[in-house]
Amino acid sequence: MARVPITVYLQPDQLAGIERRAGQVGKTRSAWVADTLVRSLEDELLPLDEILLDQLTKVRAGLEVVAEAQVGRGPDSKKGLAELRQRRAELATRMLAEARSRLRR
């Protein structure tokens, strides 16, 4: 089936965002927009919140396993494990804030 061109009006910062994302995957901006629109029409796009939740959950689970393996499960290790969990939570908070700031660019 033949492709039909469309015209879209964007703000300069929106166009810059499209060019940046297209460049990241090695596509022209037209190809990136077309692929994104087609995926959207076919309901293949996931909301950002679901993607972040999925990835953060996997990272947290992985870190939990590593922390438990490093510290151990004995009675003397409870304090060390709690400290590692606190450090992990603080790092996750900073990383999430950084990710949100990148999304606003």
JSON list of C-alpha atoms in Angstrom, two decimals, residues 7-85:
[
{"chain": "A", "resi": 7, "resn": "THR", "atom": "CA", "xyz": [1.89, 17.82, 7.43]},
{"chain": "A", "resi": 8, "resn": "VAL", "atom": "CA", "xyz": [2.37, 18.33, 11.15]},
{"chain": "A", "resi": 9, "resn": "TYR", "atom": "CA", "xyz": [3.01, 21.68, 12.83]},
{"chain": "A", "resi": 10, "resn": "LEU", "atom": "CA", "xyz": [5.31, 21.58, 15.86]},
{"chain": "A", "resi": 11, "resn": "GLN", "atom": "CA", "xyz": [7.06, 23.97, 18.17]},
{"chain": "A", "resi": 12, "resn": "PRO", "atom": "CA", "xyz": [10.84, 24.24, 17.59]},
{"chain": "A", "resi": 13, "resn": "ASP", "atom": "CA", "xyz": [11.62, 22.42, 20.85]},
{"chain": "A", "resi": 14, "resn": "GLN", "atom": "CA", "xyz": [9.28, 19.57, 19.89]},
{"chain": "A", "resi": 15, "resn": "LEU", "atom": "CA", "xyz": [11.00, 19.23, 16.51]},
{"chain": "A", "resi": 16, "resn": "ALA", "atom": "CA", "xyz": [14.38, 19.21, 18.26]},
{"chain": "A", "resi": 17, "resn": "GLY", "atom": "CA", "xyz": [13.14, 16.40, 20.51]},
{"chain": "A", "resi": 18, "resn": "ILE", "atom": "CA", "xyz": [12.05, 14.37, 17.50]},
{"chain": "A", "resi": 19, "resn": "GLU", "atom": "CA", "xyz": [15.39, 14.93, 15.78]},
{"chain": "A", "resi": 20, "resn": "ARG", "atom": "CA", "xyz": [17.25, 13.88, 18.94]},
{"chain": "A", "resi": 21, "resn": "ARG", "atom": "CA", "xyz": [15.22, 10.69, 19.36]},
{"chain": "A", "resi": 22, "resn": "ALA", "atom": "CA", "xyz": [15.45, 9.82, 15.67]},
{"chain": "A", "resi": 23, "resn": "GLY", "atom": "CA", "xyz": [19.21, 10.29, 15.80]},
{"chain": "A", "resi": 24, "resn": "GLN", "atom": "CA", "xyz": [19.47, 7.99, 18.81]},
{"chain": "A", "resi": 25, "resn": "VAL", "atom": "CA", "xyz": [17.98, 5.11, 16.81]},
{"chain": "A", "resi": 26, "resn": "GLY", "atom": "CA", "xyz": [19.65, 6.02, 13.50]},
{"chain": "A", "resi": 27, "resn": "LYS", "atom": "CA", "xyz": [16.51, 7.09, 11.63]},
{"chain": "A", "resi": 28, "resn": "THR", "atom": "CA", "xyz": [15.46, 10.21, 9.82]},
{"chain": "A", "resi": 29, "resn": "ARG", "atom": "CA", "xyz": [12.93, 12.31, 11.69]},
{"chain": "A", "resi": 30, "resn": "SER", "atom": "CA", "xyz": [10.21, 11.43, 9.15]},
{"chain": "A", "resi": 31, "resn": "ALA", "atom": "CA", "xyz": [10.88, 7.71, 9.52]},
{"chain": "A", "resi": 32, "resn": "TRP", "atom": "CA", "xyz": [10.92, 7.97, 13.33]},
{"chain": "A", "resi": 33, "resn": "VAL", "atom": "CA", "xyz": [7.62, 9.91, 13.39]},
{"chain": "A", "resi": 34, "resn": "ALA", "atom": "CA", "xyz": [5.98, 7.49, 10.96]},
{"chain": "A", "resi": 35, "resn": "ASP", "atom": "CA", "xyz": [7.10, 4.45, 12.97]},
{"chain": "A", "resi": 36, "resn": "THR", "atom": "CA", "xyz": [5.94, 6.07, 16.23]},
{"chain": "A", "resi": 37, "resn": "LEU", "atom": "CA", "xyz": [2.53, 6.96, 14.81]},
{"chain": "A", "resi": 38, "resn": "VAL", "atom": "CA", "xyz": [2.01, 3.48, 13.39]},
{"chain": "A", "resi": 39, "resn": "ARG", "atom": "CA", "xyz": [2.96, 1.86, 16.71]},
{"chain": "A", "resi": 40, "resn": "SER", "atom": "CA", "xyz": [0.61, 4.25, 18.50]},
{"chain": "A", "resi": 41, "resn": "LEU", "atom": "CA", "xyz": [-2.27, 3.38, 16.19]},
{"chain": "A", "resi": 42, "resn": "GLU", "atom": "CA", "xyz": [-1.60, -0.31, 16.77]},
{"chain": "A", "resi": 43, "resn": "ASP", "atom": "CA", "xyz": [-1.51, 0.21, 20.57]},
{"chain": "A", "resi": 44, "resn": "GLU", "atom": "CA", "xyz": [2.09, -0.95, 20.85]},
{"chain": "A", "resi": 45, "resn": "LEU", "atom": "CA", "xyz": [3.19, 2.01, 22.97]},
{"chain": "A", "resi": 46, "resn": "LEU", "atom": "CA", "xyz": [3.19, 1.59, 26.74]},
{"chain": "A", "resi": 47, "resn": "PRO", "atom": "CA", "xyz": [2.61, 4.48, 29.09]},
{"chain": "A", "resi": 48, "resn": "LEU", "atom": "CA", "xyz": [5.87, 5.81, 30.48]},
{"chain": "A", "resi": 49, "resn": "ASP", "atom": "CA", "xyz": [4.77, 5.07, 34.05]},
{"chain": "A", "resi": 50, "resn": "GLU", "atom": "CA", "xyz": [4.44, 1.35, 33.28]},
{"chain": "A", "resi": 51, "resn": "ILE", "atom": "CA", "xyz": [7.88, 1.24, 31.68]},
{"chain": "A", "resi": 52, "resn": "LEU", "atom": "CA", "xyz": [9.50, 3.03, 34.61]},
{"chain": "A", "resi": 53, "resn": "LEU", "atom": "CA", "xyz": [7.74, 0.85, 37.15]},
{"chain": "A", "resi": 54, "resn": "ASP", "atom": "CA", "xyz": [8.81, -2.30, 35.33]},
{"chain": "A", "resi": 55, "resn": "GLN", "atom": "CA", "xyz": [12.44, -1.26, 35.08]},
{"chain": "A", "resi": 56, "resn": "LEU", "atom": "CA", "xyz": [12.69, 0.10, 38.62]},
{"chain": "A", "resi": 57, "resn": "THR", "atom": "CA", "xyz": [11.13, -3.06, 40.02]},
{"chain": "A", "resi": 58, "resn": "LYS", "atom": "CA", "xyz": [13.67, -5.22, 38.19]},
{"chain": "A", "resi": 59, "resn": "VAL", "atom": "CA", "xyz": [16.56, -3.06, 39.35]},
{"chain": "A", "resi": 60, "resn": "ARG", "atom": "CA", "xyz": [15.32, -3.08, 42.93]},
{"chain": "A", "resi": 61, "resn": "ALA", "atom": "CA", "xyz": [14.92, -6.85, 42.93]},
{"chain": "A", "resi": 62, "resn": "GLY", "atom": "CA", "xyz": [18.41, -7.30, 41.51]},
{"chain": "A", "resi": 63, "resn": "LEU", "atom": "CA", "xyz": [19.95, -5.02, 44.09]},
{"chain": "A", "resi": 64, "resn": "GLU", "atom": "CA", "xyz": [18.08, -6.78, 46.86]},
{"chain": "A", "resi": 65, "resn": "VAL", "atom": "CA", "xyz": [19.57, -10.11, 45.83]},
{"chain": "A", "resi": 66, "resn": "VAL", "atom": "CA", "xyz": [23.07, -8.65, 45.55]},
{"chain": "A", "resi": 67, "resn": "ALA", "atom": "CA", "xyz": [22.80, -6.95, 48.95]},
{"chain": "A", "resi": 68, "resn": "GLU", "atom": "CA", "xyz": [21.61, -10.11, 50.64]},
{"chain": "A", "resi": 69, "resn": "ALA", "atom": "CA", "xyz": [24.36, -12.15, 49.03]},
{"chain": "A", "resi": 70, "resn": "GLN", "atom": "CA", "xyz": [27.06, -9.67, 50.05]},
{"chain": "A", "resi": 71, "resn": "VAL", "atom": "CA", "xyz": [25.93, -9.07, 53.61]},
{"chain": "A", "resi": 72, "resn": "GLY", "atom": "CA", "xyz": [24.53, -12.50, 54.42]},
{"chain": "A", "resi": 73, "resn": "ARG", "atom": "CA", "xyz": [21.51, -13.42, 56.46]},
{"chain": "A", "resi": 74, "resn": "GLY", "atom": "CA", "xyz": [23.04, -13.95, 59.92]},
{"chain": "A", "resi": 75, "resn": "PRO", "atom": "CA", "xyz": [22.00, -12.02, 63.07]},
{"chain": "A", "resi": 76, "resn": "ASP", "atom": "CA", "xyz": [25.11, -9.80, 62.92]},
{"chain": "A", "resi": 77, "resn": "SER", "atom": "CA", "xyz": [24.37, -8.81, 59.34]},
{"chain": "A", "resi": 78, "resn": "LYS", "atom": "CA", "xyz": [20.98, -7.19, 59.96]},
{"chain": "A", "resi": 79, "resn": "LYS", "atom": "CA", "xyz": [22.50, -3.74, 60.52]},
{"chain": "A", "resi": 80, "resn": "GLY", "atom": "CA", "xyz": [24.62, -3.97, 57.36]},
{"chain": "A", "resi": 81, "resn": "LEU", "atom": "CA", "xyz": [21.69, -5.08, 55.26]},
{"chain": "A", "resi": 82, "resn": "ALA", "atom": "CA", "xyz": [19.52, -2.24, 56.59]},
{"chain": "A", "resi": 83, "resn": "GLU", "atom": "CA", "xyz": [22.25, 0.28, 55.77]},
{"chain": "A", "resi": 84, "resn": "LEU", "atom": "CA", "xyz": [22.59, -1.09, 52.24]},
{"chain": "A", "resi": 85, "resn": "ARG", "atom": "CA", "xyz": [18.83, -0.89, 51.74]}
]
